[in-house]
């Protein structure tokens, strides 16, 4: 996959930082930040670092606001942002956008409990994302004092490398001829980390028809699909009508491995 910063989004973020519009000041545009993607953290880090002077100027207003992260990988990326003292990052334990949103409803309201309403949150995102966080935080049924306005700002885009279909086919062929001792491998797994490339992946597996929909009964019983989280799972279901075999409970390599192990124990090896 190819990831590219969105210049307009970075320029907007840069202006907000320069004007200290992301801070705990009453006149700030945003009182906190949300991250659910390492790529968004990379974009944020790029802007933060590029704005520093030779004297290693820090952004003190960023250290007084809550920054929300969906999981351990995103949190590790945020921890690498050079700030002294470090950024205040919360939500690592939640693991997915829905759980993070419910956590923020309580945590953010407590953070700004002295104010009659919560200041807006800035959500740095890619071109493709779920809307569960904005919908949950801006639910009209919530009391006004609890509701949180969320503004999404696209800071990166994702594309498919031209060589991906050929590279994927090559890997599929290599795995197909692998053997465990004298016997063929009982299963092979394709792990999907992003909606981008799902079309090429399913076509490479021969699972899509000409209309771009999943072909019924096209599974070979040995090839299984796992997704890093619900965004990619829902994209596969909504776009192609394809249901992956595993969706990691936690968006991490360990979460994927646990999901695959549980699936194989219950289904594949029976």
One Martini backbone bead per residue (centre of mass of N, CA, C, O) as a GRO file, in nm:
protein
  270
    1UNK     BB    1   0.100   0.035   0.016
    2UNK     BB    2   0.013   0.380  -0.022
    3UNK     BB    3   0.124   0.672   0.154
    4UNK     BB    4  -0.022   1.009   0.166
    5UNK     BB    5  -0.011   1.319   0.220
    6UNK     BB    6  -0.232   1.585   0.294
    7UNK     BB    7  -0.177   1.906   0.227
    8UNK     BB    8  -0.434   2.049   0.325
    9UNK     BB    9  -0.442   1.915   0.604
   10UNK     BB   10  -0.161   2.010   0.699
   11UNK     BB   11  -0.212   2.313   0.675
   12UNK     BB   12  -0.443   2.324   0.878
   13UNK     BB   13  -0.284   2.210   1.117
   14UNK     BB   14  -0.058   2.421   1.118
   15UNK     BB   15  -0.241   2.665   1.182
   16UNK     BB   16  -0.351   2.562   1.451
   17UNK     BB   17  -0.078   2.549   1.594
   18UNK     BB   18   0.022   2.842   1.557
   19UNK     BB   19  -0.263   2.955   1.695
   20UNK     BB   20  -0.350   2.775   1.935
   21UNK     BB   21  -0.633   2.596   1.863
   22UNK     BB   22  -0.494   2.352   2.032
   23UNK     BB   23  -0.637   2.379   2.349
   24UNK     BB   24  -0.736   2.500   2.687
   25UNK     BB   25  -0.849   2.742   2.582
   26UNK     BB   26  -1.147   2.908   2.552
   27UNK     BB   27  -1.069   3.006   2.234
   28UNK     BB   28  -1.044   2.740   2.124
   29UNK     BB   29  -1.128   2.509   1.876
   30UNK     BB   30  -0.968   2.278   2.044
   31UNK     BB   31  -0.941   2.030   2.328
   32UNK     BB   32  -0.856   1.786   2.126
   33UNK     BB   33  -0.745   1.453   2.020
   34UNK     BB   34  -0.775   1.203   1.750
   35UNK     BB   35  -0.660   0.851   1.719
   36UNK     BB   36  -0.676   0.551   1.473
   37UNK     BB   37  -0.386   0.606   1.328
   38UNK     BB   38  -0.059   0.591   1.237
   39UNK     BB   39  -0.075   0.784   0.991
   40UNK     BB   40  -0.182   1.026   1.149
   41UNK     BB   41   0.062   1.047   1.333
   42UNK     BB   42   0.267   1.099   1.111
   43UNK     BB   43   0.143   1.365   1.021
   44UNK     BB   44   0.160   1.509   1.291
   45UNK     BB   45   0.468   1.477   1.330
   46UNK     BB   46   0.553   1.628   1.078
   47UNK     BB   47   0.440   1.902   1.166
   48UNK     BB   48   0.569   1.936   1.443
   49UNK     BB   49   0.869   1.907   1.345
   50UNK     BB   50   0.869   2.124   1.108
   51UNK     BB   51   0.806   2.370   1.325
   52UNK     BB   52   1.067   2.354   1.442
   53UNK     BB   53   1.343   2.478   1.560
   54UNK     BB   54   1.676   2.475   1.640
   55UNK     BB   55   1.566   2.498   1.956
   56UNK     BB   56   1.341   2.291   2.003
   57UNK     BB   57   1.052   2.366   1.987
   58UNK     BB   58   0.768   2.351   2.161
   59UNK     BB   59   0.414   2.250   2.246
   60UNK     BB   60   0.262   2.339   2.528
   61UNK     BB   61  -0.051   2.320   2.448
   62UNK     BB   62  -0.041   1.998   2.401
   63UNK     BB   63   0.016   1.921   2.721
   64UNK     BB   64  -0.304   2.023   2.813
   65UNK     BB   65  -0.432   1.786   2.649
   66UNK     BB   66  -0.627   1.544   2.528
   67UNK     BB   67  -0.522   1.227   2.384
   68UNK     BB   68  -0.663   0.992   2.159
   69UNK     BB   69  -0.629   0.628   2.159
   70UNK     BB   70  -0.715   0.303   2.032
   71UNK     BB   71  -0.410   0.180   2.072
   72UNK     BB   72  -0.088   0.065   2.105
   73UNK     BB   73   0.032   0.156   1.833
   74UNK     BB   74  -0.064   0.450   1.842
   75UNK     BB   75   0.063   0.515   2.117
   76UNK     BB   76   0.356   0.466   2.039
   77UNK     BB   77   0.364   0.686   1.822
   78UNK     BB   78   0.295   0.920   2.021
   79UNK     BB   79   0.542   0.872   2.215
   80UNK     BB   80   0.750   0.971   1.979
   81UNK     BB   81   0.676   1.248   2.029
   82UNK     BB   82   0.856   1.543   2.071
   83UNK     BB   83   0.804   1.602   2.419
   84UNK     BB   84   0.853   1.845   2.704
   85UNK     BB   85   0.652   1.703   2.815
   86UNK     BB   86   0.458   1.467   2.737
   87UNK     BB   87   0.196   1.351   2.610
   88UNK     BB   88  -0.156   1.306   2.675
   89UNK     BB   89  -0.255   0.970   2.670
   90UNK     BB   90  -0.568   0.804   2.583
   91UNK     BB   91  -0.730   0.470   2.532
   92UNK     BB   92  -0.556   0.210   2.472
   93UNK     BB   93  -0.759  -0.014   2.602
   94UNK     BB   94  -1.005  -0.021   2.397
   95UNK     BB   95  -0.935  -0.111   2.062
   96UNK     BB   96  -1.187   0.072   1.958
   97UNK     BB   97  -1.397   0.317   1.851
   98UNK     BB   98  -1.644   0.262   2.031
   99UNK     BB   99  -1.497   0.242   2.302
  100UNK     BB  100  -1.358   0.517   2.284
  101UNK     BB  101  -1.610   0.694   2.274
  102UNK     BB  102  -1.722   0.613   2.557
  103UNK     BB  103  -1.473   0.703   2.710
  104UNK     BB  104  -1.480   1.007   2.624
  105UNK     BB  105  -1.748   1.095   2.748
  106UNK     BB  106  -1.621   1.083   3.036
  107UNK     BB  107  -1.329   1.202   3.024
  108UNK     BB  108  -1.381   1.479   2.882
  109UNK     BB  109  -1.591   1.589   3.080
  110UNK     BB  110  -1.395   1.581   3.324
  111UNK     BB  111  -1.174   1.767   3.208
  112UNK     BB  112  -1.429   1.994   3.143
  113UNK     BB  113  -1.616   2.044   3.408
  114UNK     BB  114  -1.605   2.374   3.424
  115UNK     BB  115  -1.780   2.356   3.173
  116UNK     BB  116  -2.085   2.370   3.014
  117UNK     BB  117  -1.920   2.271   2.759
  118UNK     BB  118  -1.766   2.097   2.522
  119UNK     BB  119  -1.509   2.101   2.340
  120UNK     BB  120  -1.390   2.033   2.058
  121UNK     BB  121  -1.278   1.775   1.838
  122UNK     BB  122  -0.991   1.646   1.669
  123UNK     BB  123  -0.995   1.429   1.375
  124UNK     BB  124  -0.742   1.239   1.245
  125UNK     BB  125  -0.756   1.123   0.902
  126UNK     BB  126  -0.851   0.932   0.647
  127UNK     BB  127  -1.036   0.863   0.372
  128UNK     BB  128  -1.089   0.590   0.534
  129UNK     BB  129  -1.368   0.555   0.763
  130UNK     BB  130  -1.537   0.550   1.039
  131UNK     BB  131  -1.841   0.699   1.216
  132UNK     BB  132  -1.867   0.617   1.524
  133UNK     BB  133  -1.744   0.853   1.681
  134UNK     BB  134  -1.914   1.097   1.590
  135UNK     BB  135  -2.193   0.968   1.648
  136UNK     BB  136  -2.153   0.919   1.952
  137UNK     BB  137  -2.063   1.219   2.041
  138UNK     BB  138  -2.326   1.353   1.858
  139UNK     BB  139  -2.567   1.252   1.993
  140UNK     BB  140  -2.879   1.393   2.032
  141UNK     BB  141  -2.955   1.231   2.306
  142UNK     BB  142  -2.758   1.390   2.441
  143UNK     BB  143  -2.652   1.591   2.655
  144UNK     BB  144  -2.513   1.893   2.610
  145UNK     BB  145  -2.280   1.853   2.831
  146UNK     BB  146  -2.185   1.568   2.683
  147UNK     BB  147  -2.152   1.657   2.417
  148UNK     BB  148  -1.932   1.612   2.114
  149UNK     BB  149  -1.766   1.782   1.888
  150UNK     BB  150  -1.662   1.667   1.558
  151UNK     BB  151  -1.365   1.709   1.357
  152UNK     BB  152  -1.267   1.614   1.042
  153UNK     BB  153  -0.922   1.550   0.919
  154UNK     BB  154  -0.754   1.503   0.635
  155UNK     BB  155  -0.394   1.372   0.625
  156UNK     BB  156  -0.443   1.104   0.442
  157UNK     BB  157  -0.361   0.865   0.186
  158UNK     BB  158  -0.457   0.562  -0.002
  159UNK     BB  159  -0.284   0.323  -0.207
  160UNK     BB  160  -0.214   0.111  -0.481
  161UNK     BB  161   0.013  -0.078  -0.597
  162UNK     BB  162   0.078  -0.182  -0.913
  163UNK     BB  163   0.222  -0.464  -0.808
  164UNK     BB  164   0.021  -0.615  -0.625
  165UNK     BB  165  -0.121  -0.839  -0.791
  166UNK     BB  166   0.146  -0.987  -0.867
  167UNK     BB  167   0.260  -1.022  -0.580
  168UNK     BB  168   0.020  -1.178  -0.464
  169UNK     BB  169   0.022  -1.416  -0.660
  170UNK     BB  170   0.306  -1.510  -0.586
  171UNK     BB  171   0.245  -1.573  -0.286
  172UNK     BB  172   0.018  -1.775  -0.328
  173UNK     BB  173   0.188  -1.980  -0.481
  174UNK     BB  174   0.403  -2.026  -0.262
  175UNK     BB  175   0.204  -2.125  -0.040
  176UNK     BB  176   0.069  -2.363  -0.199
  177UNK     BB  177   0.362  -2.534  -0.206
  178UNK     BB  178   0.375  -2.562   0.073
  179UNK     BB  179   0.513  -2.776   0.333
  180UNK     BB  180   0.444  -3.008   0.602
  181UNK     BB  181   0.660  -3.198   0.528
  182UNK     BB  182   0.442  -3.420   0.344
  183UNK     BB  183   0.221  -3.201   0.388
  184UNK     BB  184  -0.006  -2.991   0.339
  185UNK     BB  185  -0.121  -2.713   0.431
  186UNK     BB  186  -0.422  -2.657   0.604
  187UNK     BB  187  -0.356  -2.336   0.590
  188UNK     BB  188  -0.431  -1.990   0.495
  189UNK     BB  189  -0.348  -1.639   0.549
  190UNK     BB  190  -0.517  -1.322   0.516
  191UNK     BB  191  -0.411  -0.999   0.610
  192UNK     BB  192  -0.605  -0.703   0.678
  193UNK     BB  193  -0.537  -0.336   0.726
  194UNK     BB  194  -0.717  -0.227   0.475
  195UNK     BB  195  -0.939  -0.129   0.237
  196UNK     BB  196  -0.706  -0.108   0.072
  197UNK     BB  197  -0.694  -0.381  -0.164
  198UNK     BB  198  -0.946  -0.568  -0.146
  199UNK     BB  199  -1.012  -0.609  -0.441
  200UNK     BB  200  -0.742  -0.743  -0.526
  201UNK     BB  201  -0.752  -0.971  -0.322
  202UNK     BB  202  -1.022  -1.108  -0.413
  203UNK     BB  203  -0.940  -1.146  -0.708
  204UNK     BB  204  -0.685  -1.321  -0.650
  205UNK     BB  205  -0.888  -1.544  -0.509
  206UNK     BB  206  -1.161  -1.569  -0.680
  207UNK     BB  207  -1.420  -1.395  -0.515
  208UNK     BB  208  -1.510  -1.223  -0.771
  209UNK     BB  209  -1.715  -1.076  -0.974
  210UNK     BB  210  -1.785  -0.853  -1.229
  211UNK     BB  211  -1.950  -0.669  -1.004
  212UNK     BB  212  -1.789  -0.695  -0.720
  213UNK     BB  213  -1.890  -0.967  -0.590
  214UNK     BB  214  -1.932  -1.221  -0.398
  215UNK     BB  215  -1.884  -1.556  -0.445
  216UNK     BB  216  -2.050  -1.816  -0.402
  217UNK     BB  217  -1.866  -2.082  -0.306
  218UNK     BB  218  -1.537  -1.975  -0.332
  219UNK     BB  219  -1.430  -2.138  -0.114
  220UNK     BB  220  -1.156  -2.376  -0.030
  221UNK     BB  221  -1.108  -2.428   0.300
  222UNK     BB  222  -0.790  -2.286   0.330
  223UNK     BB  223  -0.874  -1.985   0.296
  224UNK     BB  224  -0.822  -1.698   0.509
  225UNK     BB  225  -0.968  -1.404   0.670
  226UNK     BB  226  -0.815  -1.115   0.823
  227UNK     BB  227  -0.870  -0.838   1.043
  228UNK     BB  228  -0.765  -0.563   1.235
  229UNK     BB  229  -1.071  -0.451   1.205
  230UNK     BB  230  -1.390  -0.306   1.157
  231UNK     BB  231  -1.338  -0.132   0.909
  232UNK     BB  232  -1.256  -0.363   0.713
  233UNK     BB  233  -1.487  -0.552   0.763
  234UNK     BB  234  -1.718  -0.354   0.675
  235UNK     BB  235  -1.609  -0.312   0.391
  236UNK     BB  236  -1.635  -0.602   0.289
  237UNK     BB  237  -1.938  -0.626   0.342
  238UNK     BB  238  -2.054  -0.359   0.204
  239UNK     BB  239  -1.905  -0.386  -0.084
  240UNK     BB  240  -1.892  -0.732  -0.133
  241UNK     BB  241  -2.025  -0.944   0.066
  242UNK     BB  242  -1.777  -1.008   0.264
  243UNK     BB  243  -1.684  -1.247   0.518
  244UNK     BB  244  -1.471  -1.263   0.744
  245UNK     BB  245  -1.327  -1.482   0.978
  246UNK     BB  246  -1.156  -1.239   1.116
  247UNK     BB  247  -1.164  -1.004   1.398
  248UNK     BB  248  -0.984  -0.821   1.582
  249UNK     BB  249  -1.018  -0.722   1.909
  250UNK     BB  250  -0.724  -0.615   1.865
  251UNK     BB  251  -0.513  -0.371   1.700
  252UNK     BB  252  -0.293  -0.630   1.664
  253UNK     BB  253  -0.085  -0.887   1.625
  254UNK     BB  254  -0.194  -1.034   1.876
  255UNK     BB  255  -0.496  -1.014   1.801
  256UNK     BB  256  -0.477  -1.178   1.543
  257UNK     BB  257  -0.355  -1.437   1.657
  258UNK     BB  258  -0.585  -1.496   1.853
  259UNK     BB  259  -0.811  -1.516   1.640
  260UNK     BB  260  -0.688  -1.746   1.475
  261UNK     BB  261  -0.657  -1.955   1.700
  262UNK     BB  262  -0.958  -1.968   1.773
  263UNK     BB  263  -1.065  -2.050   1.497
  264UNK     BB  264  -0.899  -2.311   1.458
  265UNK     BB  265  -1.000  -2.453   1.716
  266UNK     BB  266  -1.316  -2.441   1.622
  267UNK     BB  267  -1.286  -2.511   1.293
  268UNK     BB  268  -1.039  -2.617   1.124
  269UNK     BB  269  -0.953  -2.870   1.332
  270UNK     BB  270  -1.237  -3.038   1.329
   0.00000   0.00000   0.00000
